[in-house]
Amino acid sequence: MATTAEQPTTRPIAAARRRLADRDGVLSWAFVVPSVVYIVALVGLPFGLAIAFAFSDVSAGDPSYDFVGLRNFRRVVDDPVFWRSVGNTFVFTLISMALIVLLGKVLANILVADFRGKWVVRFLVLLPWTTPVALSSISWLWLLDSIYSPIDWVLRQFGALGPVENMYWLGQPGLSMTSVIAVHVWRLTPLAAVIMMAGLMSIPKEIDEAARVDGAGYWRRMFEITIPLVLPVAAIAALFGAIFTFTDMAVVRVLTRGGPNDSTQVLASWAFYRGIDGGDVAQGAVIALFLFPLLLAAAVLILRAVRKIEVR
Amino acid sequence: MAAATSGRRYARRHLAARTGLYLAAILAALLCAAPFLWSLITAFKQNRDLYNPQNNPFLFNRPATSDHVLYLFTDTAFLTFVWNTVLVGGLVVLITLALSLPAAYSLARLDRPWSGRMAIGIFLVYLVPPSLLFLALSRMVVAVGLQDSTWSLVLVYPTITIPVSVWLLMGFLKGIPKDIEEQAMVDGYSRLGAFLRAVVPLAFPGIVAVIVFAFTLTASEFIYALAFVAPTEEMTVSTGVPTQLVRGDVFFWQSLQAAAVLVAVPIALVFNWFLDKFVAGFTMGAVKE
Amino acid sequence: MAVVEVRELVKHFDGGRVHAIDGVSLAAAGGEYLVLLGPSGCGKTTLLRTIAGLEQPTSGDVLIGGDVVTGLPPRARRIAMVFQSYALYPHKTVLANIVFPLKAAGMGRQDRDRKALWAAELLGIAPLLDRKPRQLSGGERQRVALARAMVRDPQVFLLDEPLSNLDAKLRASARDELKSFQQEVGTTTIYVTHDQAEAMGLGDRIAVLTDGTVRQVGPPKEIYDEPADKFVATFIGSPPMNLVEHDGSLVGFRPEHLLPAESLPATGVVEVPLAVDRIEYLSGDRHVYGTVWRIGERSRVVARIPATVDTPIVSGETYAFAVPERRLRFFDAESGRRRAPVALGG
């Protein structure tokens, strides 16, 4: 080619040596190491520290470390509130997740449909998830207020409550748990709906159309095509959600602080109460550590599910 | 004739389905947004209106007042909280992207023998919850001298956002054709150059997803914010608003409700806009396939 | 002088379990159009990628312009590659796509644009410079990819099945364009394909690969007429060469050389009976399927009779066919290699 000689790009090959930026092996490490170091330093280290605290007498007043063996564990296990929290945690997690998955699926089905004003509906539906949980829980605190609750007012108008009666939504053991669960479900359902919406949309249109041509009705398509195909995504989302719910204490903390009489106390809020509010770091650590074996089991479940999906 | 009847039946059924859909949509929107609509009314109520159990809570029984909303701006550090939240969110997003984008690229593309195990290891980190770490972390925050400072949150939040972002971005990066980066390498760029100039621009939707995700997560995080930061002027919205507007047993209800609405609406607007893009991406892919 | 050369190249994947390239030595001379032809999975694409530097060989060397470039990254090899997908950067305009390699080379903005315009005009895509790749047709994308490849002034073009994403109609015209483009620019080109029509039409020389080894290298005519072994003989040609087993040898002859005896001269031919069972008409030619014997084991063969021969043939009958002796090729039945002619009985 005649133009080659005068081109400025021409340069001897030997001059261009292999630099670090060319080497996949070096780069692959250099790219991962910052994240790994960050995580090890700020997750691995405190995790180890939490275990160490569990065997110590560290408290807010006396930060010196003394090894005390299993004493903290014994004290925690002997405390009936702890066992109450364990039970509450399971009730809270299982009921919330069942409702969130169910309502999330319904909501997702509404959101993928085509209708006018969809944008506004979606905006309103998203609000519970996008509001910082502390603020939305406080809004609920007033809605569930012992005297001024607007819900009570409505019930009074319909005659379900006497003129000066109140429900005490957060004041009775069973009802307060119901309220906490309701608020948590209200807050997480939009997120579940968005995830399932993504799952619904990733179903190839041809499959649905083929079923339509075959004469399958709405419910039949729903149960024989849509649900089985969305199930893997939904299962993983549910497990993630379960872990999140299991370790979350925001709603409990704001609405009831675990009360009345620890009837809504969950492991996370109990650990916070003892460890930070009460200053007994060691006991808080022990309570928090009880979460871990359960989380590990959930992790194994999730990984199995992920692998199953990747195999398909 | 028969076709006409069955056609009419289908039309009626269709109408019923449409009506049901609209009803369901309106009901869902009401259930989700009712507390906010109601917050909006409450925020402008006078005390004497609010604290009377006989008054209709959904109407103004006395003239509306903006005193309580203004109180938020004049007598509390609300704007400081908002600024702190935006600052923390922005910085956390930057740190998250800077660390997780290269990590995701390495795990998704550079394909070392250890990539798979490393990815699972990072995933497991996500399962270690704040409620297990905050006690030890609060000690470490004290040790590095960041206690009672917004910066402690900037330091700690990426531990929540990085694992999820790495996985999110791995998915997006795997969707980018390998040819593109190899072409960039043949075109005269190093692997690093190809990553920065050809891969990163194409991963843009994933990057937006990470931005939205990391920001909403930090904005609503609660446990660390409560455990690490005590002084009011360093707090974020999540902890600051309740601290200043709940004095012992006295709740400044109207101002609290106003704060909730003022924070929720912009975030939901951004989120919804992002969802539009996200959905568009999905349907575009379906058309192309 | 060889512009590109590979010596004893070996590439294993998965720790030696997959032998993608199993000892290949090849050279492409300056300005030559070398086609790597083979079935899918034969290692031809791996070979091309190793030349490009996208794969590192397990052993052996790659030389470009006389220098050993084995350890060097792709960017240091002064090559240009066109991928099967064309790999246009979807977020950049056509112009930005074309100048992208020049930016890497640190060329000034004005020089870049001048060069890109020159390439775009050469390929007739100057009006498209502001478009995005998704607004282009398949043929236009190919031209953009070529323009981007040529602005680097590479020592060699590496093309990886660039026509396989085009539909059949476009493919023929795109092939013409590729050929005239290369003739105009004169740059050494290595072209990978599994399509023998492309290989025959484009290549100055063809290297036939299978199982990671080169079976034969030569001009298209030589590959067709003088196949080095059984694999090449049956891989090239459509329908492929007929093979008849004879005493530990294979006798091969192309379908177009198996003709009715009456249409051939009486001397210098080998007569064979052909029991016809099926006839196809393809663009004027008759493809006659049937069984032959006498020159070896009974075997199924195909004869391609040109329109100029109008001997009436019906299926179910046996006819006297013949093959000119100089058209017969002989292979060893076991190794598949070419061997000296053997006498055919009868």
PDB file of C-alpha atoms in Angstrom, chain A residues 19 21-25 27-32 34-36 38-39 41-43 45-47 49-50 53 58-60 62-63 107 109-110 113-136 138-143 145 147-151 153-154 156-157 163-164 186-187 190-191 194 197-199 201-202 205-206 240 243-244 246-250 253-254 268 271-272 275-276 279-281 283-285 288-289 291-292 295-296 298-300 302-303 306-307 310, chain B residues 18 21-22 24-26 28-39 42 50-58 78 95 99-107 110-112 114 118 120 122-140 154-159 162-163 166-167 174 185 188-193 195 216-217 219-224 226-227 237-239 241-242 246 251 253 256-257 259-260 263-269 271-273 275-276 278-279 282-283 286 289:
ATOM      1  CA  ARG A  19       2.965  -4.049  30.070  1.00  0.00           C
ATOM      2  CA  ALA A  21      -2.132  -3.559  31.650  1.00  0.00           C
ATOM      3  CA  ASP A  22      -1.906  -6.319  29.037  1.00  0.00           C
ATOM      4  CA  ARG A  23      -1.525  -9.214  31.404  1.00  0.00           C
ATOM      5  CA  ASP A  24      -4.795 -10.923  32.231  1.00  0.00           C
ATOM      6  CA  GLY A  25      -3.295 -12.821  35.134  1.00  0.00           C
ATOM      7  CA  LEU A  27      -5.149  -7.690  36.041  1.00  0.00           C
ATOM      8  CA  SER A  28      -7.549 -10.345  37.234  1.00  0.00           C
ATOM      9  CA  TRP A  29      -5.955 -10.103  40.675  1.00  0.00           C
ATOM     10  CA  ALA A  30      -5.523  -6.358  40.681  1.00  0.00           C
ATOM     11  CA  PHE A  31      -9.227  -5.959  39.854  1.00  0.00           C
ATOM     12  CA  VAL A  32     -10.499  -8.205  42.621  1.00  0.00           C
ATOM     13  CA  PRO A  34      -9.466  -3.981  46.385  1.00  0.00           C
ATOM     14  CA  SER A  35     -12.964  -5.370  46.862  1.00  0.00           C
ATOM     15  CA  VAL A  36     -11.689  -8.399  48.719  1.00  0.00           C
ATOM     16  CA  TYR A  38     -12.317  -3.946  51.726  1.00  0.00           C
ATOM     17  CA  ILE A  39     -14.698  -6.752  52.536  1.00  0.00           C
ATOM     18  CA  ALA A  41     -11.287  -5.651  56.592  1.00  0.00           C
ATOM     19  CA  LEU A  42     -14.820  -4.477  57.246  1.00  0.00           C
ATOM     20  CA  VAL A  43     -16.753  -7.728  57.332  1.00  0.00           C
ATOM     21  CA  LEU A  45     -12.519  -8.650  60.827  1.00  0.00           C
ATOM     22  CA  PRO A  46     -15.636  -7.516  62.719  1.00  0.00           C
ATOM     23  CA  PHE A  47     -17.102 -10.959  62.261  1.00  0.00           C
ATOM     24  CA  LEU A  49     -14.270  -9.682  66.564  1.00  0.00           C
ATOM     25  CA  ALA A  50     -17.936 -10.467  67.210  1.00  0.00           C
ATOM     26  CA  PHE A  53     -16.655 -10.564  72.080  1.00  0.00           C
ATOM     27  CA  VAL A  58     -16.482  -6.462  77.147  1.00  0.00           C
ATOM     28  CA  SER A  59     -19.074  -3.801  77.888  1.00  0.00           C
ATOM     29  CA  ALA A  60     -19.579  -0.155  77.124  1.00  0.00           C
ATOM     30  CA  ASP A  62     -15.390  -1.596  80.663  1.00  0.00           C
ATOM     31  CA  PRO A  63     -13.892  -2.066  77.195  1.00  0.00           C
ATOM     32  CA  LEU A 107     -48.645  -6.779  42.223  1.00  0.00           C
ATOM     33  CA  ASN A 109     -48.966  -9.151  37.393  1.00  0.00           C
ATOM     34  CA  ILE A 110     -50.767  -5.830  37.687  1.00  0.00           C
ATOM     35  CA  ALA A 113     -50.235  -5.323  32.285  1.00  0.00           C
ATOM     36  CA  ASP A 114     -50.877  -2.450  29.940  1.00  0.00           C
ATOM     37  CA  PHE A 115     -53.193   0.262  31.169  1.00  0.00           C
ATOM     38  CA  ARG A 116     -53.494   4.011  31.207  1.00  0.00           C
ATOM     39  CA  GLY A 117     -51.949   5.821  34.160  1.00  0.00           C
ATOM     40  CA  LYS A 118     -49.502   2.993  34.702  1.00  0.00           C
ATOM     41  CA  TRP A 119     -46.703   5.410  35.429  1.00  0.00           C
ATOM     42  CA  VAL A 120     -48.622   7.028  38.297  1.00  0.00           C
ATOM     43  CA  VAL A 121     -49.716   3.696  39.736  1.00  0.00           C
ATOM     44  CA  ARG A 122     -46.153   2.413  39.637  1.00  0.00           C
ATOM     45  CA  PHE A 123     -44.879   5.574  41.292  1.00  0.00           C
ATOM     46  CA  LEU A 124     -47.398   5.209  44.133  1.00  0.00           C
ATOM     47  CA  VAL A 125     -46.656   1.516  44.497  1.00  0.00           C
ATOM     48  CA  LEU A 126     -42.927   2.159  44.754  1.00  0.00           C
ATOM     49  CA  LEU A 127     -43.252   4.686  47.578  1.00  0.00           C
ATOM     50  CA  PRO A 128     -43.149   2.214  50.484  1.00  0.00           C
ATOM     51  CA  TRP A 129     -39.844   0.751  49.334  1.00  0.00           C
ATOM     52  CA  THR A 130     -38.105   3.991  48.430  1.00  0.00           C
ATOM     53  CA  THR A 131     -38.875   5.775  51.689  1.00  0.00           C
ATOM     54  CA  PRO A 132     -36.203   5.394  54.333  1.00  0.00           C
ATOM     55  CA  VAL A 133     -37.648   2.795  56.637  1.00  0.00           C
ATOM     56  CA  ALA A 134     -37.246   4.943  59.726  1.00  0.00           C
ATOM     57  CA  LEU A 135     -39.527   7.607  58.264  1.00  0.00           C
ATOM     58  CA  SER A 136     -42.171   5.322  56.820  1.00  0.00           C
ATOM     59  CA  ILE A 138     -42.930   6.669  61.947  1.00  0.00           C
ATOM     60  CA  SER A 139     -45.833   7.446  59.615  1.00  0.00           C
ATOM     61  CA  TRP A 140     -47.236   4.089  60.595  1.00  0.00           C
ATOM     62  CA  LEU A 141     -46.628   4.800  64.231  1.00  0.00           C
ATOM     63  CA  TRP A 142     -49.195   7.566  64.006  1.00  0.00           C
ATOM     64  CA  LEU A 143     -51.571   5.495  61.886  1.00  0.00           C
ATOM     65  CA  ASP A 145     -51.507   5.408  67.502  1.00  0.00           C
ATOM     66  CA  ILE A 147     -55.695   7.271  70.685  1.00  0.00           C
ATOM     67  CA  TYR A 148     -55.573   9.143  67.396  1.00  0.00           C
ATOM     68  CA  SER A 149     -55.242   6.225  64.960  1.00  0.00           C
ATOM     69  CA  PRO A 150     -57.168   7.123  61.788  1.00  0.00           C
ATOM     70  CA  ILE A 151     -57.786   3.427  61.315  1.00  0.00           C
ATOM     71  CA  TRP A 153     -61.597   6.455  63.482  1.00  0.00           C
ATOM     72  CA  VAL A 154     -62.720   4.620  60.356  1.00  0.00           C
ATOM     73  CA  ARG A 156     -65.695   3.847  64.736  1.00  0.00           C
ATOM     74  CA  GLN A 157     -67.531   5.371  61.780  1.00  0.00           C
ATOM     75  CA  PRO A 163     -67.391   5.903  70.276  1.00  0.00           C
ATOM     76  CA  VAL A 164     -64.456   6.082  72.703  1.00  0.00           C
ATOM     77  CA  TRP A 186     -46.216  -3.243  53.095  1.00  0.00           C
ATOM     78  CA  ARG A 187     -42.637  -2.038  52.854  1.00  0.00           C
ATOM     79  CA  PRO A 190     -43.009  -3.381  46.074  1.00  0.00           C
ATOM     80  CA  LEU A 191     -39.438  -4.654  45.883  1.00  0.00           C
ATOM     81  CA  VAL A 194     -40.209  -5.326  40.846  1.00  0.00           C
ATOM     82  CA  MET A 197     -41.739  -8.195  37.162  1.00  0.00           C
ATOM     83  CA  ALA A 198     -38.221  -8.628  35.774  1.00  0.00           C
ATOM     84  CA  GLY A 199     -38.735 -12.379  35.937  1.00  0.00           C
ATOM     85  CA  MET A 201     -40.666 -10.019  31.424  1.00  0.00           C
ATOM     86  CA  SER A 202     -37.795 -12.383  30.777  1.00  0.00           C
ATOM     87  CA  LYS A 205     -43.228 -14.003  24.456  1.00  0.00           C
ATOM     88  CA  GLU A 206     -43.461 -16.950  22.058  1.00  0.00           C
ATOM     89  CA  PHE A 240     -32.806 -13.208  49.893  1.00  0.00           C
ATOM     90  CA  ILE A 243     -32.465 -13.392  55.094  1.00  0.00           C
ATOM     91  CA  PHE A 244     -33.168  -9.683  54.999  1.00  0.00           C
ATOM     92  CA  PHE A 246     -34.581 -12.429  59.484  1.00  0.00           C
ATOM     93  CA  THR A 247     -31.918  -9.888  60.334  1.00  0.00           C
ATOM     94  CA  ASP A 248     -33.967  -6.723  60.047  1.00  0.00           C
ATOM     95  CA  MET A 249     -35.065  -4.813  63.096  1.00  0.00           C
ATOM     96  CA  ALA A 250     -36.005  -1.421  61.683  1.00  0.00           C
ATOM     97  CA  ARG A 253     -37.379  -0.811  66.584  1.00  0.00           C
ATOM     98  CA  VAL A 254     -39.490   2.146  65.524  1.00  0.00           C
ATOM     99  CA  ALA A 268     -31.774  -8.448  65.809  1.00  0.00           C
ATOM    100  CA  ALA A 271     -29.096  -7.904  70.220  1.00  0.00           C
ATOM    101  CA  PHE A 272     -29.239  -4.163  69.619  1.00  0.00           C
ATOM    102  CA  GLY A 275     -25.399  -4.630  72.982  1.00  0.00           C
ATOM    103  CA  ILE A 276     -25.845  -0.925  72.218  1.00  0.00           C
ATOM    104  CA  GLY A 279     -23.962  -1.492  76.723  1.00  0.00           C
ATOM    105  CA  ASP A 280     -23.410  -5.223  77.245  1.00  0.00           C
ATOM    106  CA  VAL A 281     -21.374  -5.761  74.087  1.00  0.00           C
ATOM    107  CA  GLN A 283     -24.131 -10.457  75.294  1.00  0.00           C
ATOM    108  CA  GLY A 284     -25.217  -8.556  72.217  1.00  0.00           C
ATOM    109  CA  ALA A 285     -22.549 -10.414  70.268  1.00  0.00           C
ATOM    110  CA  ALA A 288     -26.289 -11.828  67.084  1.00  0.00           C
ATOM    111  CA  LEU A 289     -24.153 -14.915  66.581  1.00  0.00           C
ATOM    112  CA  LEU A 291     -28.345 -15.726  63.629  1.00  0.00           C
ATOM    113  CA  PHE A 292     -25.383 -17.134  61.816  1.00  0.00           C
ATOM    114  CA  LEU A 295     -28.131 -17.762  57.715  1.00  0.00           C
ATOM    115  CA  LEU A 296     -25.562 -20.303  56.628  1.00  0.00           C
ATOM    116  CA  ALA A 298     -30.206 -20.315  53.976  1.00  0.00           C
ATOM    117  CA  ALA A 299     -27.028 -19.560  52.014  1.00  0.00           C
ATOM    118  CA  VAL A 300     -26.590 -23.215  51.116  1.00  0.00           C
ATOM    119  CA  ILE A 302     -29.731 -20.230  47.791  1.00  0.00           C
ATOM    120  CA  LEU A 303     -26.540 -21.516  46.213  1.00  0.00           C
ATOM    121  CA  VAL A 306     -28.668 -20.744  41.783  1.00  0.00           C
ATOM    122  CA  ARG A 307     -26.771 -23.762  40.529  1.00  0.00           C
ATOM    123  CA  GLU A 310     -27.503 -22.242  35.798  1.00  0.00           C
TER     124      GLU A 310
ATOM    125  CA  ARG B  18     -60.137  -4.521  31.836  1.00  0.00           C
ATOM    126  CA  LEU B  21     -57.409  -4.742  36.054  1.00  0.00           C
ATOM    127  CA  TYR B  22     -58.116  -1.070  36.675  1.00  0.00           C
ATOM    128  CA  ALA B  24     -56.856  -3.992  41.063  1.00  0.00           C
ATOM    129  CA  ALA B  25     -54.359  -1.333  39.998  1.00  0.00           C
ATOM    130  CA  ILE B  26     -56.186   1.423  41.869  1.00  0.00           C
ATOM    131  CA  ALA B  28     -52.869  -1.674  44.926  1.00  0.00           C
ATOM    132  CA  ALA B  29     -51.862   1.952  44.498  1.00  0.00           C
ATOM    133  CA  LEU B  30     -54.135   3.009  47.366  1.00  0.00           C
ATOM    134  CA  LEU B  31     -52.900   0.305  49.710  1.00  0.00           C
ATOM    135  CA  CYS B  32     -49.292   1.222  49.043  1.00  0.00           C
ATOM    136  CA  ALA B  33     -49.635   4.982  48.967  1.00  0.00           C
ATOM    137  CA  ALA B  34     -52.416   5.585  51.513  1.00  0.00           C
ATOM    138  CA  PRO B  35     -50.042   6.364  54.381  1.00  0.00           C
ATOM    139  CA  PHE B  36     -48.317   8.948  52.207  1.00  0.00           C
ATOM    140  CA  LEU B  37     -51.506  10.605  51.020  1.00  0.00           C
ATOM    141  CA  TRP B  38     -52.616  10.761  54.569  1.00  0.00           C
ATOM    142  CA  SER B  39     -49.201  12.057  55.689  1.00  0.00           C
ATOM    143  CA  THR B  42     -51.578  15.590  58.273  1.00  0.00           C
ATOM    144  CA  LEU B  50     -54.933  16.667  64.842  1.00  0.00           C
ATOM    145  CA  TYR B  51     -55.268  15.930  68.532  1.00  0.00           C
ATOM    146  CA  ASN B  52     -58.986  15.401  68.589  1.00  0.00           C
ATOM    147  CA  PRO B  53     -60.055  11.811  68.169  1.00  0.00           C
ATOM    148  CA  GLN B  54     -63.517  12.968  67.052  1.00  0.00           C
ATOM    149  CA  ASN B  55     -62.228  14.895  64.029  1.00  0.00           C
ATOM    150  CA  ASN B  56     -62.232  13.293  60.620  1.00  0.00           C
ATOM    151  CA  PRO B  57     -58.519  12.480  60.123  1.00  0.00           C
ATOM    152  CA  PHE B  58     -58.849  12.688  56.316  1.00  0.00           C
ATOM    153  CA  PHE B  78     -33.547  18.714  58.173  1.00  0.00           C
ATOM    154  CA  ILE B  95     -16.720   3.701  46.186  1.00  0.00           C
ATOM    155  CA  LEU B  99     -14.424  -1.367  43.562  1.00  0.00           C
ATOM    156  CA  SER B 100     -17.180  -3.596  42.209  1.00  0.00           C
ATOM    157  CA  LEU B 101     -16.907  -2.800  38.496  1.00  0.00           C
ATOM    158  CA  PRO B 102     -13.323  -4.074  38.136  1.00  0.00           C
ATOM    159  CA  ALA B 103     -14.047  -6.993  40.449  1.00  0.00           C
ATOM    160  CA  ALA B 104     -17.116  -7.990  38.448  1.00  0.00           C
ATOM    161  CA  TYR B 105     -15.108  -7.712  35.214  1.00  0.00           C
ATOM    162  CA  SER B 106     -12.370  -9.900  36.592  1.00  0.00           C
ATOM    163  CA  LEU B 107     -14.803 -12.546  37.804  1.00  0.00           C
ATOM    164  CA  LEU B 110     -10.804 -12.751  32.959  1.00  0.00           C
ATOM    165  CA  ASP B 111     -11.810 -16.272  33.796  1.00  0.00           C
ATOM    166  CA  ARG B 112      -9.197 -17.538  36.218  1.00  0.00           C
ATOM    167  CA  TRP B 114     -10.445 -19.300  41.113  1.00  0.00           C
ATOM    168  CA  MET B 118     -14.228 -16.072  44.608  1.00  0.00           C
ATOM    169  CA  ILE B 120     -19.374 -17.360  45.686  1.00  0.00           C
ATOM    170  CA  ILE B 122     -18.243 -12.508  47.763  1.00  0.00           C
ATOM    171  CA  PHE B 123     -21.855 -13.609  47.594  1.00  0.00           C
ATOM    172  CA  LEU B 124     -21.623 -15.208  51.034  1.00  0.00           C
ATOM    173  CA  VAL B 125     -20.496 -11.883  52.457  1.00  0.00           C
ATOM    174  CA  TYR B 126     -23.876 -10.468  51.583  1.00  0.00           C
ATOM    175  CA  LEU B 127     -25.400 -12.988  53.953  1.00  0.00           C
ATOM    176  CA  VAL B 128     -23.529 -11.612  56.955  1.00  0.00           C
ATOM    177  CA  PRO B 129     -26.057  -9.076  58.183  1.00  0.00           C
ATOM    178  CA  PRO B 130     -25.491  -5.690  59.812  1.00  0.00           C
ATOM    179  CA  SER B 131     -27.183  -6.927  62.958  1.00  0.00           C
ATOM    180  CA  LEU B 132     -24.312  -9.379  63.389  1.00  0.00           C
ATOM    181  CA  LEU B 133     -21.576  -6.860  62.693  1.00  0.00           C
ATOM    182  CA  PHE B 134     -22.639  -3.545  64.142  1.00  0.00           C
ATOM    183  CA  LEU B 135     -21.323  -4.267  67.640  1.00  0.00           C
ATOM    184  CA  ALA B 136     -17.829  -5.166  66.485  1.00  0.00           C
ATOM    185  CA  LEU B 137     -17.892  -2.525  63.763  1.00  0.00           C
ATOM    186  CA  SER B 138     -18.787   0.213  66.201  1.00  0.00           C
ATOM    187  CA  ARG B 139     -15.636  -0.746  68.127  1.00  0.00           C
ATOM    188  CA  MET B 140     -13.565  -0.587  64.947  1.00  0.00           C
ATOM    189  CA  VAL B 154     -19.209   6.243  54.106  1.00  0.00           C
ATOM    190  CA  LEU B 155     -16.608   3.734  55.218  1.00  0.00           C
ATOM    191  CA  VAL B 156     -18.988   0.978  56.282  1.00  0.00           C
ATOM    192  CA  TYR B 157     -21.893   1.077  53.806  1.00  0.00           C
ATOM    193  CA  PRO B 158     -19.865  -0.235  50.834  1.00  0.00           C
ATOM    194  CA  THR B 159     -19.595  -3.555  52.673  1.00  0.00           C
ATOM    195  CA  ILE B 162     -20.244  -4.134  47.048  1.00  0.00           C
ATOM    196  CA  PRO B 163     -21.231  -7.828  47.181  1.00  0.00           C
ATOM    197  CA  VAL B 166     -20.502  -7.305  41.996  1.00  0.00           C
ATOM    198  CA  TRP B 167     -23.152  -9.908  41.278  1.00  0.00           C
ATOM    199  CA  LYS B 174     -21.602 -11.370  30.750  1.00  0.00           C
ATOM    200  CA  MET B 185      -7.402  -5.000  21.970  1.00  0.00           C
ATOM    201  CA  GLY B 188      -4.419  -1.099  19.765  1.00  0.00           C
ATOM    202  CA  TYR B 189      -5.585  -1.000  23.370  1.00  0.00           C
ATOM    203  CA  SER B 190      -4.320  -2.966  26.324  1.00  0.00           C
ATOM    204  CA  ARG B 191      -6.733  -5.168  28.257  1.00  0.00           C
ATOM    205  CA  LEU B 192      -7.117  -2.317  30.729  1.00  0.00           C
ATOM    206  CA  GLY B 193      -7.754   0.171  27.914  1.00  0.00           C
ATOM    207  CA  PHE B 195     -12.088  -2.446  29.676  1.00  0.00           C
ATOM    208  CA  THR B 216     -31.639   3.721  48.053  1.00  0.00           C
ATOM    209  CA  LEU B 217     -29.949   1.201  50.303  1.00  0.00           C
ATOM    210  CA  ALA B 219     -30.630   6.246  52.282  1.00  0.00           C
ATOM    211  CA  SER B 220     -32.766   3.825  54.225  1.00  0.00           C
ATOM    212  CA  GLU B 221     -30.077   1.997  56.221  1.00  0.00           C
ATOM    213  CA  PHE B 222     -30.857   2.232  59.855  1.00  0.00           C
ATOM    214  CA  ILE B 223     -28.823   0.024  62.185  1.00  0.00           C
ATOM    215  CA  TYR B 224     -25.339   1.336  61.429  1.00  0.00           C
ATOM    216  CA  LEU B 226     -28.139   4.484  64.722  1.00  0.00           C
ATOM    217  CA  ALA B 227     -25.155   2.690  66.236  1.00  0.00           C
ATOM    218  CA  VAL B 237     -32.331  11.548  57.355  1.00  0.00           C
ATOM    219  CA  SER B 238     -33.019   8.042  58.675  1.00  0.00           C
ATOM    220  CA  THR B 239     -31.762   8.790  62.156  1.00  0.00           C
ATOM    221  CA  VAL B 241     -35.404  13.235  61.615  1.00  0.00           C
ATOM    222  CA  PRO B 242     -36.666  10.891  64.361  1.00  0.00           C
ATOM    223  CA  VAL B 246     -39.294  12.909  68.695  1.00  0.00           C
ATOM    224  CA  PHE B 251     -43.786  13.567  68.630  1.00  0.00           C
ATOM    225  CA  TRP B 253     -46.252  14.551  64.039  1.00  0.00           C
ATOM    226  CA  LEU B 256     -42.435  14.100  60.793  1.00  0.00           C
ATOM    227  CA  GLN B 257     -45.046  13.356  58.150  1.00  0.00           C
ATOM    228  CA  ALA B 259     -40.263  14.928  56.246  1.00  0.00           C
ATOM    229  CA  ALA B 260     -41.354  11.443  55.160  1.00  0.00           C
ATOM    230  CA  VAL B 263     -37.777  12.406  51.192  1.00  0.00           C
ATOM    231  CA  ALA B 264     -39.911   9.669  49.673  1.00  0.00           C
ATOM    232  CA  VAL B 265     -41.246  11.455  46.618  1.00  0.00           C
ATOM    233  CA  PRO B 266     -37.960  12.429  44.908  1.00  0.00           C
ATOM    234  CA  ILE B 267     -36.428   8.996  45.479  1.00  0.00           C
ATOM    235  CA  ALA B 268     -39.524   7.249  44.140  1.00  0.00           C
ATOM    236  CA  LEU B 269     -39.552   9.535  41.091  1.00  0.00           C
ATOM    237  CA  PHE B 271     -36.577   5.015  40.906  1.00  0.00           C
ATOM    238  CA  ASN B 272     -39.621   4.986  38.655  1.00  0.00           C
ATOM    239  CA  TRP B 273     -37.732   6.722  35.889  1.00  0.00           C
ATOM    240  CA  LEU B 275     -37.547   1.377  36.098  1.00  0.00           C
ATOM    241  CA  ASP B 276     -38.843   2.780  32.808  1.00  0.00           C
ATOM    242  CA  PHE B 278     -34.986  -0.951  32.809  1.00  0.00           C
ATOM    243  CA  VAL B 279     -38.275  -2.192  31.392  1.00  0.00           C
ATOM    244  CA  PHE B 282     -36.000  -5.777  28.737  1.00  0.00           C
ATOM    245  CA  THR B 283     -38.563  -5.411  25.983  1.00  0.00           C
ATOM    246  CA  ALA B 286     -37.156  -9.481  23.589  1.00  0.00           C
ATOM    247  CA  GLU B 289     -34.134 -12.130  20.042  1.00  0.00           C
TER     248      GLU B 289
END
